[in-house]
Coordinates of C-alpha atoms and ligand atoms in Angstrom, one line a residue:
X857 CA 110.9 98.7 119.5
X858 CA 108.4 97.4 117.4
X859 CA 107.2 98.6 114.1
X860 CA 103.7 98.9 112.9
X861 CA 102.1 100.6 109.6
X862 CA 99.3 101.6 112.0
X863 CA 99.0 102.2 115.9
X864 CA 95.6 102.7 117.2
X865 CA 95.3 104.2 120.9
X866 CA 91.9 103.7 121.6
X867 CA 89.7 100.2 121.4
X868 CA 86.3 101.5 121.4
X869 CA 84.1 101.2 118.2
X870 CA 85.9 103.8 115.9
X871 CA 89.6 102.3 116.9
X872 CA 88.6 98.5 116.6
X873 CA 86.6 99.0 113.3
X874 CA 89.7 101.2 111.9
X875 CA 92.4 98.5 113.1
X876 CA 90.5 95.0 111.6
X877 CA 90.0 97.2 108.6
X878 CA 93.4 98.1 108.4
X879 CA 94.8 94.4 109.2
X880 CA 92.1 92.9 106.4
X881 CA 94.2 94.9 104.0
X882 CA 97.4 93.6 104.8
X883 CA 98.3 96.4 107.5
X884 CA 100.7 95.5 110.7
X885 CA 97.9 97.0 113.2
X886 CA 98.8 97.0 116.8
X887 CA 96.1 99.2 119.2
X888 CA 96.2 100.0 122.7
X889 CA 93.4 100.4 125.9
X890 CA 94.3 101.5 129.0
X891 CA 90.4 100.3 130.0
X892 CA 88.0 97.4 128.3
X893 CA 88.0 96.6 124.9
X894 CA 84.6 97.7 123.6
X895 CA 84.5 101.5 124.3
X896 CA 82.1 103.4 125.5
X897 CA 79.3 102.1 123.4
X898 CA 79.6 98.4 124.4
X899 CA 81.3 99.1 127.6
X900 CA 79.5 101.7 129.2
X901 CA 76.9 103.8 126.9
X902 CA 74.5 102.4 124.2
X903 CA 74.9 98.8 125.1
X904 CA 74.3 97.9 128.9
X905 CA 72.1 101.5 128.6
X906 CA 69.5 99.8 125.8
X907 CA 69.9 96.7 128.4
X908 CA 68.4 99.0 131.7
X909 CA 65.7 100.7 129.0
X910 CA 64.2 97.6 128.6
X911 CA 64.4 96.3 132.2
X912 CA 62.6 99.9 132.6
X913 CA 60.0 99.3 130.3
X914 CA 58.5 96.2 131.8
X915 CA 56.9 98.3 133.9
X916 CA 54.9 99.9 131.5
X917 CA 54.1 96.3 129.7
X918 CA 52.9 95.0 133.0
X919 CA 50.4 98.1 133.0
X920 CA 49.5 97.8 129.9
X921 CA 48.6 94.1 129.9
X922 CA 45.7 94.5 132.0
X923 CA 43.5 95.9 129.0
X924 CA 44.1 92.6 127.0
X925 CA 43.3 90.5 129.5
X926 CA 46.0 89.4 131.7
X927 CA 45.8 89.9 135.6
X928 CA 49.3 90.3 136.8
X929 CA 50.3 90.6 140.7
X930 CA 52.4 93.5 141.4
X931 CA 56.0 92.3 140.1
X932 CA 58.9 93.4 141.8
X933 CA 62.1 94.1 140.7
X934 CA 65.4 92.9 141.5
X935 CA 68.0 95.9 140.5
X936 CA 71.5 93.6 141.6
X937 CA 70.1 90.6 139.7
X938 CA 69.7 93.2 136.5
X939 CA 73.0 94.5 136.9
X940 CA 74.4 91.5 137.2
X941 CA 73.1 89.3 134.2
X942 CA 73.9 93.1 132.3
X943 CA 77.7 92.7 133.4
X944 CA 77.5 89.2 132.0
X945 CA 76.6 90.1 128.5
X946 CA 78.7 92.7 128.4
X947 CA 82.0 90.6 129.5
X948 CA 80.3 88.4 126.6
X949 CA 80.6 91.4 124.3
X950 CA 84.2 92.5 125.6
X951 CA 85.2 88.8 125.2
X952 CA 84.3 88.9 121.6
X953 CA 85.8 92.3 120.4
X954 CA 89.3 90.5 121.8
X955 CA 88.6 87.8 119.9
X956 CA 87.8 89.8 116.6
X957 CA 91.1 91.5 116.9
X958 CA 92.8 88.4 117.2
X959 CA 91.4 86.6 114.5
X960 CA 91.9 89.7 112.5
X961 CA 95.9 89.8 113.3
X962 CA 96.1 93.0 115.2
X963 CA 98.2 93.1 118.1
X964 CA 96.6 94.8 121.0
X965 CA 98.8 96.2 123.8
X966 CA 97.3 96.4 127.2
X967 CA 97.9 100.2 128.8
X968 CA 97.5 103.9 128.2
X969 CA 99.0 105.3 124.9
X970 CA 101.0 108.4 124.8
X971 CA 102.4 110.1 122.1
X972 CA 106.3 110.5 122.3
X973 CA 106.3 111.8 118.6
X974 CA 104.5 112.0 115.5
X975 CA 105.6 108.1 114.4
X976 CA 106.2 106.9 118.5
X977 CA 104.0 105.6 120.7
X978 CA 104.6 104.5 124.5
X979 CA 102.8 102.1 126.0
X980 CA 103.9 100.9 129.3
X981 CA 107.2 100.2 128.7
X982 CA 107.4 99.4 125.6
X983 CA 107.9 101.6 122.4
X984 CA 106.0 101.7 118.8
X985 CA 107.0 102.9 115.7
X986 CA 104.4 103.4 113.4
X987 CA 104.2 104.8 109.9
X988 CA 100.4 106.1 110.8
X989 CA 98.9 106.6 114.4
X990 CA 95.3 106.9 114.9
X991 CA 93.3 108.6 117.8
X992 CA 90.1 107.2 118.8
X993 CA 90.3 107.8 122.4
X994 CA 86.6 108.8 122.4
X995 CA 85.2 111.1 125.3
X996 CA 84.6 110.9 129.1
X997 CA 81.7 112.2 131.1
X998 CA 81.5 116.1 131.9
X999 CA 80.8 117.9 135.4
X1000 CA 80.3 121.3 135.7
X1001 CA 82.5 122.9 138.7
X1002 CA 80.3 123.2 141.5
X1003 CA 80.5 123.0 145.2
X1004 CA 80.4 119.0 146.3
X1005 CA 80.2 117.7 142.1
X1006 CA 82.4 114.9 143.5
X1007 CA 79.4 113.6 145.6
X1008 CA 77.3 113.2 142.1
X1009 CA 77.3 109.9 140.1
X1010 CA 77.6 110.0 135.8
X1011 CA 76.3 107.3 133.8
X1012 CA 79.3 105.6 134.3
X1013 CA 78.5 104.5 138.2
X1014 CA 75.3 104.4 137.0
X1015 CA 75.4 101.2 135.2
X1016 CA 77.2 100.3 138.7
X1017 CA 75.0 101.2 141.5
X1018 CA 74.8 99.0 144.6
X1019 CA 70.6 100.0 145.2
X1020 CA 68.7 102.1 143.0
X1021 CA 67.6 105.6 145.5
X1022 CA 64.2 106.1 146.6
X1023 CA 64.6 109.2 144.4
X1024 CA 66.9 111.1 142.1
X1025 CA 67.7 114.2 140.4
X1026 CA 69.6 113.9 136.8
X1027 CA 71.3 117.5 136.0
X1028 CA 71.0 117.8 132.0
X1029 CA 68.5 117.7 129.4
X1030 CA 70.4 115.8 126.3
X1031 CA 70.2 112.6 125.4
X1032 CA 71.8 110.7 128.2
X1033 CA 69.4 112.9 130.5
X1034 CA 66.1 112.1 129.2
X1035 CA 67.3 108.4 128.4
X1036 CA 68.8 107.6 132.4
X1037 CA 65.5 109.6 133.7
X1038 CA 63.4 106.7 132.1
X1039 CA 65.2 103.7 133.1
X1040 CA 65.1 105.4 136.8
X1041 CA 61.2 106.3 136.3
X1042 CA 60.4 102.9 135.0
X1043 CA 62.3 101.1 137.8
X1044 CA 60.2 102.8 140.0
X1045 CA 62.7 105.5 141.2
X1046 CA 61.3 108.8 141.9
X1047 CA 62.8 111.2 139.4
X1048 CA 63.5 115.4 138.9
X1049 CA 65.2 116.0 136.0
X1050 CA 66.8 119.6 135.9
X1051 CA 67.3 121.3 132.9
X1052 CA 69.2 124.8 132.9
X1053 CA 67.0 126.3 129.5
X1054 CA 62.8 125.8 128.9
X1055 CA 62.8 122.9 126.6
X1056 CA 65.3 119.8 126.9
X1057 CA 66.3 117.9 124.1
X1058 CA 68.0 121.4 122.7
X1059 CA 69.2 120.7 119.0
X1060 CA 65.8 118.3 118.3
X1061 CA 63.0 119.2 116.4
X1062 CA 61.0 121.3 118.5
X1063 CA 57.5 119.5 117.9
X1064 CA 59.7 116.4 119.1
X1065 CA 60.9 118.3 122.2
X1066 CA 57.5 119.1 123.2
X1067 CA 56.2 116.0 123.1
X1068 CA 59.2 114.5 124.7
X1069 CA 58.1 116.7 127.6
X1070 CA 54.8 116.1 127.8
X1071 CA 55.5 112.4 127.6
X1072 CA 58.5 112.5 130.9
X1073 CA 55.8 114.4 132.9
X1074 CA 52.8 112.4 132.0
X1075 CA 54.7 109.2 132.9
X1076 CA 55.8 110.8 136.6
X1077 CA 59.3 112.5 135.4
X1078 CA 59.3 115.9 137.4
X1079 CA 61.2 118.6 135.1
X1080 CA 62.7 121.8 136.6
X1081 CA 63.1 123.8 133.8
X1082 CA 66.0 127.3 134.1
X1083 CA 67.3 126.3 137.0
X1084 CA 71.1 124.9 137.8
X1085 CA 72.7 123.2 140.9
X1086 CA 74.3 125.6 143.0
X1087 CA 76.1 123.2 145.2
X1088 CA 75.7 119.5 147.0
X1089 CA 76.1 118.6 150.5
X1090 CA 75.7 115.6 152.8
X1091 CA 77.0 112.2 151.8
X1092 CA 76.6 109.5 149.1
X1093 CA 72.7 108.0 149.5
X1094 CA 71.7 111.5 151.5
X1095 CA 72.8 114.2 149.3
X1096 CA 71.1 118.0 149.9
X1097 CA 70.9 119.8 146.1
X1098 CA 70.2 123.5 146.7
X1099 CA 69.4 125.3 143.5
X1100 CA 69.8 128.2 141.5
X1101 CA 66.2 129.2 142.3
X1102 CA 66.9 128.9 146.3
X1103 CA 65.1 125.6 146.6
X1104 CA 66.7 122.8 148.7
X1105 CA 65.9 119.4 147.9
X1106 CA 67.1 115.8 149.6
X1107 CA 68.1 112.8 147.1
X1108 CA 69.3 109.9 147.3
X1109 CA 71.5 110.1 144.3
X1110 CA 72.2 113.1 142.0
X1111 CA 73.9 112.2 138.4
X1112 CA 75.1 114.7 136.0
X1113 CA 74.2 113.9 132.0
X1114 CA 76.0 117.4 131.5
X1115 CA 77.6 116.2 128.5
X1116 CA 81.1 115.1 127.9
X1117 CA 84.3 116.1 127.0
X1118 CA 86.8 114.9 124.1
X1119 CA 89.5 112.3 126.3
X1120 CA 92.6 114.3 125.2
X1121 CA 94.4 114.9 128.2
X1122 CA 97.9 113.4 128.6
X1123 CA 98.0 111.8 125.0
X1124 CA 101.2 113.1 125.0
X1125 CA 99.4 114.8 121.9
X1126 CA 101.9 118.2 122.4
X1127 CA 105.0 116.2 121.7
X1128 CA 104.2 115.8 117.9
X1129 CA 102.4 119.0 117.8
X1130 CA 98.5 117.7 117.5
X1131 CA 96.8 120.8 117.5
X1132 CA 93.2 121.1 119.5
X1133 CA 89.6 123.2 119.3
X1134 CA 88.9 125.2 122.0
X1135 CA 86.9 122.4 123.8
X1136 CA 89.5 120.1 123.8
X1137 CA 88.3 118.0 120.8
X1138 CA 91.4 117.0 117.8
X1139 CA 90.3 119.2 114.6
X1140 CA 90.7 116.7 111.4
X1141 CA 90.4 117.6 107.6
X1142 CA 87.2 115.4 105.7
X1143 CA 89.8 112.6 105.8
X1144 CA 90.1 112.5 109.1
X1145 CA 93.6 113.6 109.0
X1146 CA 94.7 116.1 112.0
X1147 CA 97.5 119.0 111.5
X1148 CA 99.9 116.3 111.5
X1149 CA 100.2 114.6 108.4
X1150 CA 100.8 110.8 110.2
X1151 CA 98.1 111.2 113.0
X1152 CA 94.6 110.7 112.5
X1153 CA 91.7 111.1 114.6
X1154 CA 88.4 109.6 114.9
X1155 CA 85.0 109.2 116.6
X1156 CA 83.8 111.4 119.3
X1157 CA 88.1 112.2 120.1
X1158 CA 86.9 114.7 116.8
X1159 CA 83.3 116.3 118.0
X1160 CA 81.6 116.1 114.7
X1161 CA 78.6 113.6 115.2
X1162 CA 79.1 112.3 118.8
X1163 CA 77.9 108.4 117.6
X1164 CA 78.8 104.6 117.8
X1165 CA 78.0 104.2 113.6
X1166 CA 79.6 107.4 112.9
X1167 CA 83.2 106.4 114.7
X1168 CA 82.4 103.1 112.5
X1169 CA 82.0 105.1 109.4
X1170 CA 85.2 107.4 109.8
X1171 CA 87.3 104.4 110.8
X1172 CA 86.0 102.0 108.4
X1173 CA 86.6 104.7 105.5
X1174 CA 90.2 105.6 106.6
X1175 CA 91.3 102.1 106.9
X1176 CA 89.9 101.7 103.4
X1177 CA 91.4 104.7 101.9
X1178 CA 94.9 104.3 103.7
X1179 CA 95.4 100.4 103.3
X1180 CA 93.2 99.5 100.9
X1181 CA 93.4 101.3 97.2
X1182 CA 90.3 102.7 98.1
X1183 CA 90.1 106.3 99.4
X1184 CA 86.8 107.8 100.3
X1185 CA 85.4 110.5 102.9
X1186 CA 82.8 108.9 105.6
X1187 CA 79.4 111.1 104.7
X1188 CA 78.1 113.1 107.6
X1189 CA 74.9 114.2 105.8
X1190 CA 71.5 112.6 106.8
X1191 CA 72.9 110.4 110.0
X1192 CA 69.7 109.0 111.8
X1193 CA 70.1 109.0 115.6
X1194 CA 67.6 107.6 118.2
X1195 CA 66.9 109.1 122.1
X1196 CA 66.0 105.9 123.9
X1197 CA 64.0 107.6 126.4
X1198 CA 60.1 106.0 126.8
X1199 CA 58.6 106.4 124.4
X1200 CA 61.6 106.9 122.2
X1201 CA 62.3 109.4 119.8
X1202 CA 64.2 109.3 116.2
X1203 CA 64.8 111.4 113.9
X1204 CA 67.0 111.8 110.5
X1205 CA 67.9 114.9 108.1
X1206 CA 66.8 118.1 108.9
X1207 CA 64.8 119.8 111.7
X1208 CA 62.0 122.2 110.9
X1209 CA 64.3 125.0 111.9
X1210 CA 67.6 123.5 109.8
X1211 CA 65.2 123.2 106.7
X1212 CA 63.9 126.4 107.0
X1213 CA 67.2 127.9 107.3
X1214 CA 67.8 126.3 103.7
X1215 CA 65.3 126.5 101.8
X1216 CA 62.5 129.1 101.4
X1217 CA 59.3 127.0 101.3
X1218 CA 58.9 123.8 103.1
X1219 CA 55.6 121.6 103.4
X1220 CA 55.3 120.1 107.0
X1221 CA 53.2 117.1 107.5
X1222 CA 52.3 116.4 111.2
X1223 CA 50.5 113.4 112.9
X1224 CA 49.5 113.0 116.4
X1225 CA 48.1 109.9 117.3
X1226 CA 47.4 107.1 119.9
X1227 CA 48.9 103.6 118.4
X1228 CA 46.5 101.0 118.2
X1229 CA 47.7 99.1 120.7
X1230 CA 46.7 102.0 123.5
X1231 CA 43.4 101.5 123.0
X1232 CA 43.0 98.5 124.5
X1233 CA 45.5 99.3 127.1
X1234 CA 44.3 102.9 128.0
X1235 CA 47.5 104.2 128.1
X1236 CA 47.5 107.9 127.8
X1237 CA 50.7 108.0 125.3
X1238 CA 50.9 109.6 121.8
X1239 CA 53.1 109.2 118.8
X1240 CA 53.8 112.2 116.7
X1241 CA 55.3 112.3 113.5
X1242 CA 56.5 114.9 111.3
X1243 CA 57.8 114.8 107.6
X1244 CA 59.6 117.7 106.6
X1245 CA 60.0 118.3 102.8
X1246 CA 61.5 121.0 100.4
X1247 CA 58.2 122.8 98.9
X1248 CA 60.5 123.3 95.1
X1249 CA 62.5 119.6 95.0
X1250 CA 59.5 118.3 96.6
X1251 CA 62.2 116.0 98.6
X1252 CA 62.0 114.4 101.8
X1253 CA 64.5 116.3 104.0
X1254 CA 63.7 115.8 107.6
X1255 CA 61.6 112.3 109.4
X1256 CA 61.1 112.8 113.0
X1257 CA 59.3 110.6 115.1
X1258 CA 58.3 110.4 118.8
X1259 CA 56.7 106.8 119.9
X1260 CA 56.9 103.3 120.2
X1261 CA 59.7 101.8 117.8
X1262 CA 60.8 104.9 116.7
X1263 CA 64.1 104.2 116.0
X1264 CA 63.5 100.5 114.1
X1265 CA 60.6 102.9 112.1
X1266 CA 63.3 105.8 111.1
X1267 CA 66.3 103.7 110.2
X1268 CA 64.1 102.2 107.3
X1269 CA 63.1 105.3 106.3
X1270 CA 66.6 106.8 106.5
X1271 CA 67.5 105.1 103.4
X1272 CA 64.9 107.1 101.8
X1273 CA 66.1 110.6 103.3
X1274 CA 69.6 109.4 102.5
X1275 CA 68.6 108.8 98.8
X1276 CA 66.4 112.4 98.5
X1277 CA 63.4 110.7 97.5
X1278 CA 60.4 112.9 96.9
X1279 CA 57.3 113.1 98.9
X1280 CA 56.1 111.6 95.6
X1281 CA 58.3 108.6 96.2
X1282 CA 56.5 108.1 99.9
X1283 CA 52.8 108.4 98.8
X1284 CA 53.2 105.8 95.9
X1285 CA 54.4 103.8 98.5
X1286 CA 51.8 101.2 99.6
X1287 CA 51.3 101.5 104.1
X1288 CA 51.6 98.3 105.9
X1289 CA 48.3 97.7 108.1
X1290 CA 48.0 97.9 110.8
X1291 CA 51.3 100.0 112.0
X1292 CA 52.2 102.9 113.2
X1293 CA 54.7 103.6 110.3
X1294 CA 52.2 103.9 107.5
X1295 CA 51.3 107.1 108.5
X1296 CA 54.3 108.1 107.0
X1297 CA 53.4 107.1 103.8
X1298 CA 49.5 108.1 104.1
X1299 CA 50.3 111.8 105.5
X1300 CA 48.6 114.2 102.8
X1301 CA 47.5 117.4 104.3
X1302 CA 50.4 119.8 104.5
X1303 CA 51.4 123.1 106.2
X1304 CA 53.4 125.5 104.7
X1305 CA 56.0 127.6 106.2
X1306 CA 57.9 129.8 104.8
X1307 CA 61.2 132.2 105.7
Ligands
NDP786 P1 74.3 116.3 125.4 O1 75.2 117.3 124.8 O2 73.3 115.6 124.6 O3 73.5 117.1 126.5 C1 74.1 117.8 127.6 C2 73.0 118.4 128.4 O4 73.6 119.0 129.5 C3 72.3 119.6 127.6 O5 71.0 119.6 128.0 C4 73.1 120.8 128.1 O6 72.2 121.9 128.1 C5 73.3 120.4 129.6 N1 74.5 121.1 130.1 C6 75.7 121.2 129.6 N2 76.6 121.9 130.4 C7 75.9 122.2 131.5 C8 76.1 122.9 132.7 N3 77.4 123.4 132.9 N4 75.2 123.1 133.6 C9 73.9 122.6 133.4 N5 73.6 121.9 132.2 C10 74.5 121.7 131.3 O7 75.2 115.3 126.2 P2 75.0 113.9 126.9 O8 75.9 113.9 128.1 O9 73.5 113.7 127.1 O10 75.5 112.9 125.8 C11 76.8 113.1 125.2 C12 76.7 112.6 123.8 O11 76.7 111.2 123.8 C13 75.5 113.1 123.0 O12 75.7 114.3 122.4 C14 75.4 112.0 122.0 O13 76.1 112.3 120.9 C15 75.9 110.7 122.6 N6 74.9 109.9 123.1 C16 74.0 109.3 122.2 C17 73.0 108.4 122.5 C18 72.2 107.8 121.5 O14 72.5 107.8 120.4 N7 71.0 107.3 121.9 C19 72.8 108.1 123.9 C20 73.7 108.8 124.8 C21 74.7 109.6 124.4 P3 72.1 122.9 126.8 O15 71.0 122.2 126.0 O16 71.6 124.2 127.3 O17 73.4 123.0 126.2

């Protein structure tokens, strides 16, 4: 049996970040993956996912570079040589997490983990002693339980597909949704995307929903709005969908983006008496600490803010408070987050609704706008953007932004929502010309809305 101070079950961002942490403080780390090293993120989510959105947004570039000039035959596109030069860099990837936990001294162990007790872990064969243990076993795709499910694909196989169908339908309307219905629209896959209520991106600023909307359709993205699947038939590559409205339509592949579930099953988490919410997710205290005093969880494992930085914020600040004299809470206030659909969306701090829910008076500053760039190349695609601040404070509390580089745009200004600058703050700030992000400097006319 070997003895560690910390055993990690789980190498995906959270459980990697948590273990170097740890061993850079002088911790005995070992961690275990019954999959890749990398996680989700690198593995199988935000990595190869931003890798496909580009590949998707050629299309679009090629388009567009008519108005300035350039007379381009009609490319085509190879789908295997994409997926195959996007395996490549992620192997890259894999190969260097490895390598970070070896140069960093933690052991890593090769198999499932399973709890035995609150200080034992199994893996394989062989048996761990730790003083701590830490969960970060992240979450894996959900499927709702209808009749043939099993013939539908999740963005896992996505990232795997042999061909890309002449035409799909993607179940959902959250992020992964909206972001797989634009890589499949922009690689020239016809696309329905079904949403069960009347405006995806649920939990989004509402002005951003909207626009996300308009944007799918205008760009060729069919959206079936309050309607579910009611079952599947056929076979993989000739798949028959019949819906809840009675409609029966023929794809070529159908992938659920239904959401996904905490990966807690057969942890061996009931042997040391881990307790779980309702939807299978590990409750932990502020510390990330669950119910029993040597286990801790983090990342998505926990359902608090499903995200790669946030699993690298909770780990990072429990390796620091455990093994390194320096104990302090990961902050789950003002996280920015990004959809990566086209164009993409971003957005930090509070929705309209969250803000009014808070405060009594807010001022809302809109913009709708074509960037400059679409003028020349006629495309027919707007950027909104929306600053949302407390009427008595006068502070910043909500950025959202729908269009191109909206995510490198709102992680900038996150810093400033983070810090509860004033909208005084932004207008004595000085616009850089010709962007797209000084407008959110140079907004002045307000509306206000009350509760
Ligand atoms: P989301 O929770 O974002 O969206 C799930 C969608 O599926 C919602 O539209 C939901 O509808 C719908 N849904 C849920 N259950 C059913 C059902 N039984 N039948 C029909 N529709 C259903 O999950 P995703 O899978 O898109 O993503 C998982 C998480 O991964 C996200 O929450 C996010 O935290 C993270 N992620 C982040 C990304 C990024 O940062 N860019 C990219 C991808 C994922 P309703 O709205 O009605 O609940």
């Amino acid at each position: 049996m070997t003895k560690e101070d910390l055993m990690v079950i789980g190498a995906g961002s959270g459980g990697v970040r948590a273990a170097r942490i740890a061993a850079s403080h002088g911790a005995k780390v070992a961690i275990c993956e019954e999959s890749r090293v990398g996680g989700t993120c690198v593995i199988r989510g935000c990595v190869p996912k931003k890798l496909l959105s580009y590949a998707a947004h050629f299309h679009e570039d090629f388009e567009d570079a008519r108005g300035f000039g350039w007379e381009i035959e009609t490319p085509r596109h190879d789908w295997s040589r994409l997926i195959a030069n996007k395996d490549q860099e992620i192997d890259r990837l894999n190969g260097i997490y490895i390598k970070l936990l070896q140069n960093s001294g933690v052991q890593l162990l090769n198999g499932r983990g399973r709890i035995v007790d609150a200080n034992t872990v199994m893996v394989g064969d062989e048996k761990i002693h730790a003083e701590r243990i830490l969960i970060a076993v992240g979450g894996r795709p959900f499927k709702p339980d209808v009749p043939g499910a099993d013939l539908a694909i999740t963005s896992d196989e996505a990232f795997h597909l042999e061909q890309l169908p002449e035409r799909i339908l993607v179940v959902g309307g959250g992020y992964i949704a909206v972001e797989f219905a634009s890589i499949f629209n922009g690689l020239g896959v016809q696309v329905d995307l079904l949403y069960r209520g009347d405006l995806i991106l649920r939990g989004f600023d509402d002005d951003m929903r909207r626009q996300a909307e308009e944007e799918l359709t205008s760009k060729g993205i069919n959206i079936i709005h309050e309607q579910t699947v009611s079952r599947i038939d056929g076979e993989s590559g000739e798949l028959k969908v019949s819906l809840s409205g009675g409609d029966v339509h023929d794809y070529g592949q159908v992938m659920y983006a239904t959401g996904r579930s905490p990966y807690t099953w057969d942890l061996g988490l009931e042997n040391a008496g881990v307790k779980l919410a309702e939807n299978g997710s590990i409750p932990v205290s502020d510390d990330s600490q669950t119910n029993v005093p040597s286990i801790y969880a983090v990342g998505d494992v926990t359902d608090r803010i499903n995200l790669t930085p946030v699993a690298l914020m909770e780990g990072h600040a429990l390796a620091d408070s455990l093994f390194g004299g320096n104990p302090r809470l990961p902050n789950h206030d003002a996280v920015p987050a990004a959809v990566f659909m086209h164009p993409p969306i971003s957005t930090v701090g509070l929705t309209q609704d969250e803000a009014l829910a808070k405060y009594p008076k807010l001022r809302v500053y809109r913009s709708r706008f074509r960037a400059l760039k679409h003028t020349l190349s006629g495309r027919q695609e707007f950027t909104v953007m929306k600053l949302i601040v407390d009427d008595a404070s006068d502070r910043v509390v909500g950025i959202h932004v729908i269009g191109v580089d909206a995510a490198e745009i709102v992680q900038g200004f996150a810093v400033a929502v983070k810090a509860g600058l004033t909208k005084a703050d932004f207008d004595s700030t000085v616009g850089i010309h010709p962007t797209s992000a000084e407008e959110l400097v140079t907004m002045r006319t307000a509306e206000v809305v009350e509760a």
